[in-house]
Amino acid sequence: MSELEQLQQRYEDLRAQGLSLNLTRGKPGAEQLDLSDDLDGILEGNYESDDGGDTRNYGGIRGIPEIREIGGHILGLDSSNVIAAGNSSLQLMYYLVDQLVSQGLAGPPLRSKPSITAICPVPGYDRHFTLTDRLGIEMVNVSMTDDGPNMDEVEELVRNELSTSFMWCVPKHSNPTGCTYSPSTVDRIAALPAIRNEKPDAPFYVLWDNAYALHDFADATAELESINERGLVHGTQDRIVQFGSTSKMTFAGGGVAFLGGSDAILDGFEQYLSAATVGFDKVNQLRHARFFRDEAGLRAHMSNHARILKPKFEAVQQGLTRELGNRGIAKWTQPTGGYFVSLDVNSGLASKVVDLAQLAGLSLTPAGATFPYGNDPNDSNIRIAPTFATLEEVVAAIEILGVCVRLVAARDIES
């Protein structure tokens, strides 16, 4: 029996098991959500924030002081430079980009430019791309390296293409590659807006989505350089906006989102928000502040997440190595935190792998989802999201995935 026939038989055996497995989205698993059950009832009838406010009432659009302290620990900022909002950082990003386009923020509105383009490191976060496309903004790809975005490509675009107006960044345990931007990359990104100093009518912004700031698998990991400190050095702090949330720390649908930036950024964004709300859910903010208590409590809580997630990511690495190692048909990342593993198969095969896996009972993120417009020009990238599944399901899913990659590659060679 040839290798192709053996793989086909193995695939049919797996398919016959009638499995239903899902590695599509980076959602916390039930065991992770259980870590935050103490949020319920934690206030015990005391709704007063540290500044004496009644969190059940209107007001306080920037959030209560104690949760802004927590947001400062997550973003690496002083609490005075943080706005605490509702449950969705993606919502804050949408609002922020809409404001950049329609009204401007510490600068002229982008709509005054002949065209607007966003720089998108790829593979990247599909929700960033959906948001950008929905607001009618064009997107241009730049490649990712082990140190972060290819900064030679980025700087050339910012210098020579005035339509480029902002860049999306997921700087730590990036989605989906898992890389953490190097100090040099952070410094070069912080310097980007200064390239436009001589063209004040064409400002450039850095959108710093630090979604996985504390999502390490071990206590000792590489620290991310402070984009805020580098911005102060380059004088670009009014063009850098940071985002974060507790959505993958506590309850995914009921967390607290944060936006961080300079005084000018926060003042301008607060004016924008004030037309839509007189304050976010401060009761939920207070629950989270009392649950975390301080930075030590925050980090202890995230260590519990790491204890749950690390074995799942180890299972992914072991399974991929066993099925695909040293075969020359795939390569993948080995993240030290975050929620994803990025798998690259031979060019032109990712869509076929995803379709074949679906027939065997394994749902994967659609091929191309990690690129703007859902178009991976090489049709090679597959995002693996093992967090929601149980450890046993992860092991089974990676076996199916590995067999599908090998089978599709073998068929490609035969053809």
mmCIF file of C-alpha atoms in Angstrom:
data_model
loop_
_atom_site.group_PDB
_atom_site.id
_atom_site.type_symbol
_atom_site.label_atom_id
_atom_site.label_comp_id
_atom_site.label_asym_id
_atom_site.label_seq_id
_atom_site.Cartn_x
_atom_site.Cartn_y
_atom_site.Cartn_z
ATOM 1 C CA MET A 1 0.000 0.000 0.000
ATOM 2 C CA SER A 2 1.418 3.372 -1.020
ATOM 3 C CA GLU A 3 1.805 6.253 1.432
ATOM 4 C CA LEU A 4 -1.081 8.047 -0.260
ATOM 5 C CA GLU A 5 -3.301 4.985 0.164
ATOM 6 C CA GLN A 6 -2.269 4.647 3.812
ATOM 7 C CA LEU A 7 -3.092 8.276 4.495
ATOM 8 C CA GLN A 8 -6.430 7.928 2.710
ATOM 9 C CA GLN A 9 -7.309 4.922 4.837
ATOM 10 C CA ARG A 10 -6.265 6.661 8.028
ATOM 11 C CA TYR A 11 -8.366 9.668 7.085
ATOM 12 C CA GLU A 12 -11.414 7.483 6.418
ATOM 13 C CA ASP A 13 -10.952 5.788 9.799
ATOM 14 C CA LEU A 14 -10.886 9.168 11.544
ATOM 15 C CA ARG A 15 -13.907 10.360 9.593
ATOM 16 C CA ALA A 16 -15.829 7.226 10.547
ATOM 17 C CA GLN A 17 -15.526 8.168 14.223
ATOM 18 C CA GLY A 18 -18.146 10.878 13.686
ATOM 19 C CA LEU A 19 -16.254 13.462 15.709
ATOM 20 C CA SER A 20 -17.402 17.059 16.137
ATOM 21 C CA LEU A 21 -14.439 19.257 17.045
ATOM 22 C CA ASN A 22 -13.985 23.021 16.816
ATOM 23 C CA LEU A 23 -10.785 25.070 16.708
ATOM 24 C CA THR A 24 -12.286 28.110 14.986
ATOM 25 C CA ARG A 25 -12.257 30.972 17.496
ATOM 26 C CA GLY A 26 -10.074 32.053 20.387
ATOM 27 C CA LYS A 27 -12.679 31.756 23.113
ATOM 28 C CA PRO A 28 -11.850 30.929 26.735
ATOM 29 C CA GLY A 29 -12.795 27.416 27.771
ATOM 30 C CA ALA A 30 -15.299 26.671 30.516
ATOM 31 C CA GLU A 31 -12.527 25.911 33.019
ATOM 32 C CA GLN A 32 -11.053 29.370 32.406
ATOM 33 C CA LEU A 33 -14.430 31.051 32.841
ATOM 34 C CA ASP A 34 -14.895 29.191 36.123
ATOM 35 C CA LEU A 35 -11.886 31.082 37.509
ATOM 36 C CA SER A 36 -14.000 34.244 37.656
ATOM 37 C CA ASP A 37 -17.203 32.919 39.183
ATOM 38 C CA ASP A 38 -16.491 34.937 42.338
ATOM 39 C CA LEU A 39 -17.397 38.073 40.396
ATOM 40 C CA ASP A 40 -21.024 37.262 41.172
ATOM 41 C CA GLY A 41 -21.973 38.671 44.563
ATOM 42 C CA ILE A 42 -18.574 40.237 45.207
ATOM 43 C CA LEU A 43 -20.028 43.715 45.849
ATOM 44 C CA GLU A 44 -22.252 42.538 48.732
ATOM 45 C CA GLY A 45 -24.457 45.590 48.415
ATOM 46 C CA ASN A 46 -21.588 48.108 48.523
ATOM 47 C CA TYR A 47 -21.635 50.054 45.247
ATOM 48 C CA GLU A 48 -19.411 52.967 46.249
ATOM 49 C CA SER A 49 -16.231 53.529 44.258
ATOM 50 C CA ASP A 50 -13.003 54.877 45.708
ATOM 51 C CA ASP A 51 -13.918 58.429 44.742
ATOM 52 C CA GLY A 52 -17.185 58.194 46.664
ATOM 53 C CA GLY A 53 -19.378 57.800 43.599
ATOM 54 C CA ASP A 54 -22.443 55.573 43.406
ATOM 55 C CA THR A 55 -21.619 53.205 40.552
ATOM 56 C CA ARG A 56 -25.305 52.444 40.011
ATOM 57 C CA ASN A 57 -25.895 55.943 38.673
ATOM 58 C CA TYR A 58 -25.025 57.915 35.547
ATOM 59 C CA GLY A 59 -21.734 59.701 34.937
ATOM 60 C CA GLY A 60 -18.027 59.020 35.005
ATOM 61 C CA ILE A 61 -17.435 58.447 31.320
ATOM 62 C CA ARG A 62 -13.725 57.661 31.857
ATOM 63 C CA GLY A 63 -14.546 54.960 34.403
ATOM 64 C CA ILE A 64 -14.039 54.573 38.127
ATOM 65 C CA PRO A 65 -10.537 55.165 39.515
ATOM 66 C CA GLU A 66 -9.877 51.649 40.792
ATOM 67 C CA ILE A 67 -10.588 49.924 37.474
ATOM 68 C CA ARG A 68 -8.513 52.518 35.620
ATOM 69 C CA GLU A 69 -5.644 51.439 37.888
ATOM 70 C CA ILE A 70 -6.171 47.857 36.731
ATOM 71 C CA GLY A 71 -6.282 49.051 33.123
ATOM 72 C CA GLY A 72 -3.020 50.888 33.703
ATOM 73 C CA HIS A 73 -1.366 47.643 34.848
ATOM 74 C CA ILE A 74 -2.601 45.889 31.700
ATOM 75 C CA LEU A 75 -1.534 48.636 29.282
ATOM 76 C CA GLY A 76 1.578 49.813 31.109
ATOM 77 C CA LEU A 77 0.220 53.325 31.618
ATOM 78 C CA ASP A 78 -0.594 55.636 34.478
ATOM 79 C CA SER A 79 -4.272 55.348 35.333
ATOM 80 C CA SER A 80 -4.807 58.983 34.347
ATOM 81 C CA ASN A 81 -4.067 57.953 30.768
ATOM 82 C CA VAL A 82 -6.703 55.192 30.684
ATOM 83 C CA ILE A 83 -10.412 55.158 29.876
ATOM 84 C CA ALA A 84 -12.359 52.162 31.214
ATOM 85 C CA ALA A 85 -15.456 51.328 29.193
ATOM 86 C CA GLY A 86 -17.858 48.448 28.581
ATOM 87 C CA ASN A 87 -17.056 44.860 27.737
ATOM 88 C CA SER A 88 -15.655 45.238 24.213
ATOM 89 C CA SER A 89 -12.278 46.634 23.184
ATOM 90 C CA LEU A 90 -13.288 45.969 19.572
ATOM 91 C CA GLN A 91 -16.149 48.433 20.060
ATOM 92 C CA LEU A 92 -13.660 51.048 21.263
ATOM 93 C CA MET A 93 -11.523 50.395 18.188
ATOM 94 C CA TYR A 94 -14.528 50.873 15.922
ATOM 95 C CA TYR A 95 -15.422 54.147 17.624
ATOM 96 C CA LEU A 96 -11.817 55.322 17.489
ATOM 97 C CA VAL A 97 -11.334 54.608 13.783
ATOM 98 C CA ASP A 98 -14.695 56.193 12.995
ATOM 99 C CA GLN A 99 -13.587 59.298 14.889
ATOM 100 C CA LEU A 100 -10.238 59.410 13.066
ATOM 101 C CA VAL A 101 -12.066 59.345 9.755
ATOM 102 C CA SER A 102 -15.029 61.604 10.458
ATOM 103 C CA GLN A 103 -13.801 64.120 13.035
ATOM 104 C CA GLY A 104 -10.105 63.650 13.658
ATOM 105 C CA LEU A 105 -8.338 63.038 16.942
ATOM 106 C CA ALA A 106 -5.579 65.423 18.030
ATOM 107 C CA GLY A 107 -5.347 66.149 14.317
ATOM 108 C CA PRO A 108 -7.434 66.713 11.169
ATOM 109 C CA PRO A 109 -10.064 64.157 10.064
ATOM 110 C CA LEU A 110 -8.764 61.526 7.703
ATOM 111 C CA ARG A 111 -11.727 62.037 5.369
ATOM 112 C CA SER A 112 -10.033 65.210 4.163
ATOM 113 C CA LYS A 113 -7.430 63.029 2.429
ATOM 114 C CA PRO A 114 -8.030 61.830 -1.152
ATOM 115 C CA SER A 115 -7.903 58.213 0.073
ATOM 116 C CA ILE A 116 -7.378 56.341 3.340
ATOM 117 C CA THR A 117 -5.400 53.116 3.712
ATOM 118 C CA ALA A 118 -4.661 50.968 6.762
ATOM 119 C CA ILE A 119 -1.421 49.005 7.090
ATOM 120 C CA CYS A 120 -2.201 45.437 8.113
ATOM 121 C CA PRO A 121 0.531 43.013 9.229
ATOM 122 C CA VAL A 122 -0.310 39.529 7.940
ATOM 123 C CA PRO A 123 -1.215 37.012 9.003
ATOM 124 C CA GLY A 124 -3.239 39.088 11.444
ATOM 125 C CA TYR A 125 -6.482 39.556 13.364
ATOM 126 C CA ASP A 126 -9.570 39.079 11.188
ATOM 127 C CA ARG A 127 -11.744 41.384 13.312
ATOM 128 C CA HIS A 128 -9.386 44.281 12.618
ATOM 129 C CA PHE A 129 -9.820 43.657 8.911
ATOM 130 C CA THR A 130 -13.608 43.359 9.104
ATOM 131 C CA LEU A 131 -13.826 46.618 11.069
ATOM 132 C CA THR A 132 -11.593 48.461 8.628
ATOM 133 C CA ASP A 133 -13.447 47.187 5.585
ATOM 134 C CA ARG A 134 -16.838 48.051 7.108
ATOM 135 C CA LEU A 135 -15.728 51.669 7.501
ATOM 136 C CA GLY A 136 -14.741 51.805 3.832
ATOM 137 C CA ILE A 137 -10.994 51.968 4.415
ATOM 138 C CA GLU A 138 -8.624 50.205 2.041
ATOM 139 C CA MET A 139 -6.040 47.786 3.427
ATOM 140 C CA VAL A 140 -2.489 46.991 2.406
ATOM 141 C CA ASN A 141 -0.529 43.964 3.624
ATOM 142 C CA VAL A 142 2.901 43.913 5.207
ATOM 143 C CA SER A 143 4.603 40.682 6.163
ATOM 144 C CA MET A 144 5.235 39.474 9.690
ATOM 145 C CA THR A 145 8.652 38.372 10.947
ATOM 146 C CA ASP A 146 9.682 36.742 14.221
ATOM 147 C CA ASP A 147 10.260 40.283 15.576
ATOM 148 C CA GLY A 148 6.909 41.686 14.440
ATOM 149 C CA PRO A 149 5.896 43.536 11.256
ATOM 150 C CA ASN A 150 8.532 43.909 8.561
ATOM 151 C CA MET A 151 9.483 47.475 9.422
ATOM 152 C CA ASP A 152 11.349 48.124 6.174
ATOM 153 C CA GLU A 153 8.073 47.538 4.330
ATOM 154 C CA VAL A 154 6.102 49.616 6.846
ATOM 155 C CA GLU A 155 8.445 52.606 6.814
ATOM 156 C CA GLU A 156 8.512 52.662 3.022
ATOM 157 C CA LEU A 157 4.702 52.809 2.940
ATOM 158 C CA VAL A 158 4.456 55.535 5.567
ATOM 159 C CA ARG A 159 7.159 57.599 3.867
ATOM 160 C CA ASN A 160 5.973 57.231 0.280
ATOM 161 C CA GLU A 161 2.237 56.516 0.393
ATOM 162 C CA LEU A 162 0.368 59.412 2.009
ATOM 163 C CA SER A 163 -2.896 57.459 1.903
ATOM 164 C CA THR A 164 -1.555 55.201 4.677
ATOM 165 C CA SER A 165 -3.171 56.587 7.816
ATOM 166 C CA PHE A 166 -2.827 53.997 10.579
ATOM 167 C CA MET A 167 -1.440 50.552 11.321
ATOM 168 C CA TRP A 168 -2.959 47.723 13.309
ATOM 169 C CA CYS A 169 -0.649 46.088 15.877
ATOM 170 C CA VAL A 170 -1.122 43.106 18.197
ATOM 171 C CA PRO A 171 2.267 43.483 19.852
ATOM 172 C CA LYS A 172 2.435 40.652 22.375
ATOM 173 C CA HIS A 173 1.654 37.018 21.556
ATOM 174 C CA SER A 174 0.338 38.371 18.276
ATOM 175 C CA ASN A 175 -2.800 36.951 16.677
ATOM 176 C CA PRO A 176 -2.205 34.452 15.115
ATOM 177 C CA THR A 177 1.588 33.989 15.004
ATOM 178 C CA GLY A 178 2.164 34.394 18.748
ATOM 179 C CA CYS A 179 5.247 36.570 18.273
ATOM 180 C CA THR A 180 6.127 39.419 20.634
ATOM 181 C CA TYR A 181 7.479 42.537 18.948
ATOM 182 C CA SER A 182 11.176 43.121 19.576
ATOM 183 C CA PRO A 183 12.403 46.324 21.291
ATOM 184 C CA SER A 184 13.767 47.589 17.979
ATOM 185 C CA THR A 185 10.422 46.982 16.254
ATOM 186 C CA VAL A 186 8.512 48.796 19.003
ATOM 187 C CA ASP A 187 10.868 51.768 18.739
ATOM 188 C CA ARG A 188 10.520 51.946 14.962
ATOM 189 C CA ILE A 189 6.730 51.743 15.208
ATOM 190 C CA ALA A 190 6.659 54.537 17.791
ATOM 191 C CA ALA A 191 8.704 56.686 15.411
ATOM 192 C CA LEU A 192 6.371 56.194 12.427
ATOM 193 C CA PRO A 193 4.099 59.224 13.036
ATOM 194 C CA ALA A 194 7.173 61.497 13.078
ATOM 195 C CA ILE A 195 7.766 60.661 9.412
ATOM 196 C CA ARG A 196 4.695 62.793 8.686
ATOM 197 C CA ASN A 197 5.775 65.793 10.767
ATOM 198 C CA GLU A 198 6.257 67.876 7.627
ATOM 199 C CA LYS A 199 2.785 66.906 6.389
ATOM 200 C CA PRO A 200 0.393 67.781 9.243
ATOM 201 C CA ASP A 201 -2.598 67.314 6.924
ATOM 202 C CA ALA A 202 -1.698 63.612 6.566
ATOM 203 C CA PRO A 203 -1.238 62.297 10.121
ATOM 204 C CA PHE A 204 -0.340 58.677 10.818
ATOM 205 C CA TYR A 205 -1.627 56.734 13.847
ATOM 206 C CA VAL A 206 -0.530 53.541 15.592
ATOM 207 C CA LEU A 207 -3.396 51.384 16.898
ATOM 208 C CA TRP A 208 -1.820 49.181 19.581
ATOM 209 C CA ASP A 209 -4.208 46.318 20.415
ATOM 210 C CA ASN A 210 -2.434 44.686 23.348
ATOM 211 C CA ALA A 211 -5.093 41.986 23.754
ATOM 212 C CA TYR A 212 -2.694 39.404 25.230
ATOM 213 C CA ALA A 213 -0.588 41.669 27.453
ATOM 214 C CA LEU A 214 -0.632 39.292 30.443
ATOM 215 C CA HIS A 215 -1.494 36.037 28.702
ATOM 216 C CA ASP A 216 1.849 34.270 29.208
ATOM 217 C CA PHE A 217 2.244 30.522 29.615
ATOM 218 C CA ALA A 218 5.079 30.947 32.114
ATOM 219 C CA ASP A 219 6.111 33.531 34.688
ATOM 220 C CA ALA A 220 9.406 34.359 32.935
ATOM 221 C CA THR A 221 8.758 35.569 29.380
ATOM 222 C CA ALA A 222 10.173 38.312 27.197
ATOM 223 C CA GLU A 223 8.763 41.671 28.213
ATOM 224 C CA LEU A 224 7.210 43.948 25.632
ATOM 225 C CA GLU A 225 8.896 47.323 25.284
ATOM 226 C CA SER A 226 6.649 50.227 26.291
ATOM 227 C CA ILE A 227 5.184 51.903 23.213
ATOM 228 C CA ASN A 228 4.211 54.841 25.419
ATOM 229 C CA GLU A 229 7.785 55.461 26.568
ATOM 230 C CA ARG A 230 9.125 55.208 23.026
ATOM 231 C CA GLY A 231 6.407 57.563 21.842
ATOM 232 C CA LEU A 232 7.470 60.127 24.423
ATOM 233 C CA VAL A 233 11.057 59.844 23.195
ATOM 234 C CA HIS A 234 9.987 60.439 19.586
ATOM 235 C CA GLY A 235 7.337 63.044 20.428
ATOM 236 C CA THR A 236 4.598 60.917 18.827
ATOM 237 C CA GLN A 237 2.466 60.178 21.895
ATOM 238 C CA ASP A 238 -0.544 62.000 20.398
ATOM 239 C CA ARG A 239 -0.594 59.513 17.513
ATOM 240 C CA ILE A 240 -0.491 56.259 19.520
ATOM 241 C CA VAL A 241 -3.675 54.672 20.897
ATOM 242 C CA GLN A 242 -3.618 51.550 23.054
ATOM 243 C CA PHE A 243 -6.396 49.023 23.650
ATOM 244 C CA GLY A 244 -6.902 46.127 26.047
ATOM 245 C CA SER A 245 -9.596 44.310 27.972
ATOM 246 C CA THR A 246 -10.351 41.669 30.575
ATOM 247 C CA SER A 247 -12.476 39.688 28.099
ATOM 248 C CA LYS A 248 -10.008 36.780 28.039
ATOM 249 C CA MET A 249 -9.315 37.186 31.748
ATOM 250 C CA THR A 250 -12.776 36.993 33.340
ATOM 251 C CA PHE A 251 -16.104 36.606 31.528
ATOM 252 C CA ALA A 252 -15.641 36.961 27.780
ATOM 253 C CA GLY A 253 -19.017 38.635 27.297
ATOM 254 C CA GLY A 254 -18.934 40.638 30.500
ATOM 255 C CA GLY A 255 -15.484 42.110 30.966
ATOM 256 C CA VAL A 256 -14.083 45.642 30.940
ATOM 257 C CA ALA A 257 -12.367 47.257 27.945
ATOM 258 C CA PHE A 258 -9.683 49.933 28.092
ATOM 259 C CA LEU A 259 -8.358 52.663 25.823
ATOM 260 C CA GLY A 260 -5.073 54.331 26.659
ATOM 261 C CA GLY A 261 -3.235 57.343 25.317
ATOM 262 C CA SER A 262 -2.017 60.861 25.853
ATOM 263 C CA ASP A 263 -4.087 63.631 27.414
ATOM 264 C CA ALA A 264 -4.947 64.920 23.945
ATOM 265 C CA ILE A 265 -6.097 61.460 22.832
ATOM 266 C CA LEU A 266 -8.285 60.922 25.899
ATOM 267 C CA ASP A 267 -9.761 64.426 25.848
ATOM 268 C CA GLY A 268 -10.718 64.100 22.191
ATOM 269 C CA PHE A 269 -12.099 60.590 22.540
ATOM 270 C CA GLU A 270 -14.146 61.519 25.599
ATOM 271 C CA GLN A 271 -15.810 64.289 23.588
ATOM 272 C CA TYR A 272 -16.656 61.773 20.884
ATOM 273 C CA LEU A 273 -18.072 59.277 23.388
ATOM 274 C CA SER A 274 -20.149 61.882 25.197
ATOM 275 C CA ALA A 275 -22.533 62.092 22.261
ATOM 276 C CA ALA A 276 -23.315 58.388 22.570
ATOM 277 C CA THR A 277 -23.214 57.637 26.313
ATOM 278 C CA VAL A 278 -23.155 59.273 29.725
ATOM 279 C CA GLY A 279 -21.150 56.414 31.184
ATOM 280 C CA PHE A 280 -20.440 52.720 30.839
ATOM 281 C CA ASP A 281 -21.365 49.943 33.289
ATOM 282 C CA LYS A 282 -19.565 51.121 36.415
ATOM 283 C CA VAL A 283 -21.091 48.355 38.556
ATOM 284 C CA ASN A 284 -19.259 45.820 36.418
ATOM 285 C CA GLN A 285 -16.115 47.933 36.598
ATOM 286 C CA LEU A 286 -16.346 47.887 40.391
ATOM 287 C CA ARG A 287 -16.863 44.110 40.418
ATOM 288 C CA HIS A 288 -13.691 43.638 38.418
ATOM 289 C CA ALA A 289 -11.663 46.075 40.499
ATOM 290 C CA ARG A 290 -12.571 44.260 43.714
ATOM 291 C CA PHE A 291 -12.026 40.875 42.104
ATOM 292 C CA PHE A 292 -8.477 41.674 40.914
ATOM 293 C CA ARG A 293 -7.647 44.020 43.851
ATOM 294 C CA ASP A 294 -4.233 45.072 42.511
ATOM 295 C CA GLU A 295 -1.470 44.146 40.088
ATOM 296 C CA ALA A 296 -0.421 41.134 42.179
ATOM 297 C CA GLY A 297 -3.961 39.815 42.164
ATOM 298 C CA LEU A 298 -4.208 40.375 38.424
ATOM 299 C CA ARG A 299 -1.021 38.434 37.725
ATOM 300 C CA ALA A 300 -1.975 35.610 40.096
ATOM 301 C CA HIS A 301 -5.268 35.251 38.257
ATOM 302 C CA MET A 302 -3.487 35.082 34.897
ATOM 303 C CA SER A 303 -1.151 32.399 36.249
ATOM 304 C CA ASN A 304 -4.238 30.261 36.789
ATOM 305 C CA HIS A 305 -5.182 30.798 33.152
ATOM 306 C CA ALA A 306 -1.683 29.743 32.106
ATOM 307 C CA ARG A 307 -1.986 26.540 34.116
ATOM 308 C CA ILE A 308 -5.062 25.614 32.067
ATOM 309 C CA LEU A 309 -3.838 26.747 28.657
ATOM 310 C CA LYS A 310 -0.229 25.586 28.635
ATOM 311 C CA PRO A 311 -1.038 21.837 28.334
ATOM 312 C CA LYS A 312 -3.334 22.517 25.365
ATOM 313 C CA PHE A 313 -0.638 24.421 23.507
ATOM 314 C CA GLU A 314 1.903 21.733 24.359
ATOM 315 C CA ALA A 315 -0.500 19.180 22.874
ATOM 316 C CA VAL A 316 -0.681 21.237 19.670
ATOM 317 C CA GLN A 317 3.106 21.329 19.392
ATOM 318 C CA GLN A 318 3.470 17.626 20.119
ATOM 319 C CA GLY A 319 0.765 16.680 17.634
ATOM 320 C CA LEU A 320 2.097 18.864 14.832
ATOM 321 C CA THR A 321 5.628 17.620 15.397
ATOM 322 C CA ARG A 322 4.482 14.008 15.362
ATOM 323 C CA GLU A 323 2.382 14.348 12.210
ATOM 324 C CA LEU A 324 4.233 17.006 10.226
ATOM 325 C CA GLY A 325 7.748 17.337 11.632
ATOM 326 C CA ASN A 326 10.670 17.026 9.192
ATOM 327 C CA ARG A 327 8.395 16.364 6.219
ATOM 328 C CA GLY A 328 8.930 19.666 4.415
ATOM 329 C CA ILE A 329 5.212 20.252 3.948
ATOM 330 C CA ALA A 330 4.392 22.631 6.815
ATOM 331 C CA LYS A 331 5.805 24.987 9.419
ATOM 332 C CA TRP A 332 4.208 26.489 12.479
ATOM 333 C CA THR A 333 4.809 28.925 15.314
ATOM 334 C CA GLN A 334 5.633 28.066 18.921
ATOM 335 C CA PRO A 335 4.057 30.858 20.988
ATOM 336 C CA THR A 336 4.929 31.551 24.633
ATOM 337 C CA GLY A 337 1.456 32.920 25.323
ATOM 338 C CA GLY A 338 -1.724 34.168 23.740
ATOM 339 C CA TYR A 339 -4.505 32.195 22.103
ATOM 340 C CA PHE A 340 -3.311 30.924 18.721
ATOM 341 C CA VAL A 341 -0.819 28.902 16.715
ATOM 342 C CA SER A 342 -0.184 29.855 13.094
ATOM 343 C CA LEU A 343 0.280 26.962 10.655
ATOM 344 C CA ASP A 344 1.613 27.447 7.118
ATOM 345 C CA VAL A 345 1.187 24.616 4.614
ATOM 346 C CA ASN A 346 2.486 24.462 1.069
ATOM 347 C CA SER A 347 1.194 27.195 -1.214
ATOM 348 C CA GLY A 348 -2.278 26.618 -2.625
ATOM 349 C CA LEU A 349 -3.277 23.921 -0.137
ATOM 350 C CA ALA A 350 -4.755 25.658 2.932
ATOM 351 C CA SER A 351 -8.328 25.805 1.594
ATOM 352 C CA LYS A 352 -8.210 22.138 0.663
ATOM 353 C CA VAL A 353 -6.944 21.206 4.139
ATOM 354 C CA VAL A 354 -9.700 23.179 5.869
ATOM 355 C CA ASP A 355 -12.397 21.610 3.660
ATOM 356 C CA LEU A 356 -11.064 18.095 4.168
ATOM 357 C CA ALA A 357 -10.891 18.587 7.937
ATOM 358 C CA GLN A 358 -14.498 19.806 7.970
ATOM 359 C CA LEU A 359 -15.635 16.567 6.330
ATOM 360 C CA ALA A 360 -13.827 14.660 9.099
ATOM 361 C CA GLY A 361 -15.620 16.598 11.842
ATOM 362 C CA LEU A 362 -13.037 19.305 12.558
ATOM 363 C CA SER A 363 -14.043 22.954 12.120
ATOM 364 C CA LEU A 364 -11.184 25.368 11.495
ATOM 365 C CA THR A 365 -11.050 29.107 10.868
ATOM 366 C CA PRO A 366 -11.619 29.608 7.112
ATOM 367 C CA ALA A 367 -8.445 29.715 5.078
ATOM 368 C CA GLY A 368 -7.657 33.329 4.271
ATOM 369 C CA ALA A 369 -9.348 34.732 7.382
ATOM 370 C CA THR A 370 -6.025 36.017 8.713
ATOM 371 C CA PHE A 371 -5.648 38.311 5.674
ATOM 372 C CA PRO A 372 -7.595 41.417 4.605
ATOM 373 C CA TYR A 373 -10.630 40.644 2.452
ATOM 374 C CA GLY A 374 -10.219 36.953 3.352
ATOM 375 C CA ASN A 375 -7.595 36.671 0.628
ATOM 376 C CA ASP A 376 -4.387 34.857 1.471
ATOM 377 C CA PRO A 377 -2.464 35.255 -1.796
ATOM 378 C CA ASN A 378 -0.543 32.043 -1.137
ATOM 379 C CA ASP A 379 -3.504 30.092 0.297
ATOM 380 C CA SER A 380 -1.144 28.672 2.897
ATOM 381 C CA ASN A 381 -2.065 30.008 6.376
ATOM 382 C CA ILE A 382 -4.322 28.231 8.866
ATOM 383 C CA ARG A 383 -5.036 29.649 12.324
ATOM 384 C CA ILE A 384 -5.285 27.109 15.150
ATOM 385 C CA ALA A 385 -7.330 28.154 18.196
ATOM 386 C CA PRO A 386 -7.064 25.446 20.880
ATOM 387 C CA THR A 387 -8.327 27.361 23.940
ATOM 388 C CA PHE A 388 -12.060 26.542 23.905
ATOM 389 C CA ALA A 389 -11.684 22.793 23.375
ATOM 390 C CA THR A 390 -10.830 20.316 26.122
ATOM 391 C CA LEU A 391 -7.324 18.850 26.191
ATOM 392 C CA GLU A 392 -8.649 15.546 24.832
ATOM 393 C CA GLU A 393 -10.409 17.355 22.003
ATOM 394 C CA VAL A 394 -7.245 19.284 21.142
ATOM 395 C CA VAL A 395 -5.266 16.041 20.856
ATOM 396 C CA ALA A 396 -7.907 14.508 18.568
ATOM 397 C CA ALA A 397 -8.235 17.675 16.495
ATOM 398 C CA ILE A 398 -4.521 18.026 15.828
ATOM 399 C CA GLU A 399 -4.345 14.402 14.689
ATOM 400 C CA ILE A 400 -7.093 15.070 12.151
ATOM 401 C CA LEU A 401 -5.436 18.298 11.053
ATOM 402 C CA GLY A 402 -2.057 16.626 10.649
ATOM 403 C CA VAL A 403 -3.495 13.767 8.593
ATOM 404 C CA CYS A 404 -5.394 16.236 6.388
ATOM 405 C CA VAL A 405 -2.251 18.279 5.714
ATOM 406 C CA ARG A 406 -0.298 15.153 4.820
ATOM 407 C CA LEU A 407 -3.092 13.776 2.644
ATOM 408 C CA VAL A 408 -3.594 17.011 0.718
ATOM 409 C CA ALA A 409 0.170 17.381 0.242
ATOM 410 C CA ALA A 410 0.468 13.782 -0.992
ATOM 411 C CA ARG A 411 -2.394 14.280 -3.441
ATOM 412 C CA ASP A 412 -0.733 17.451 -4.686
ATOM 413 C CA ILE A 413 2.494 15.580 -5.370
ATOM 414 C CA GLU A 414 0.632 12.770 -7.147
ATOM 415 C CA SER A 415 -1.167 15.251 -9.368
#
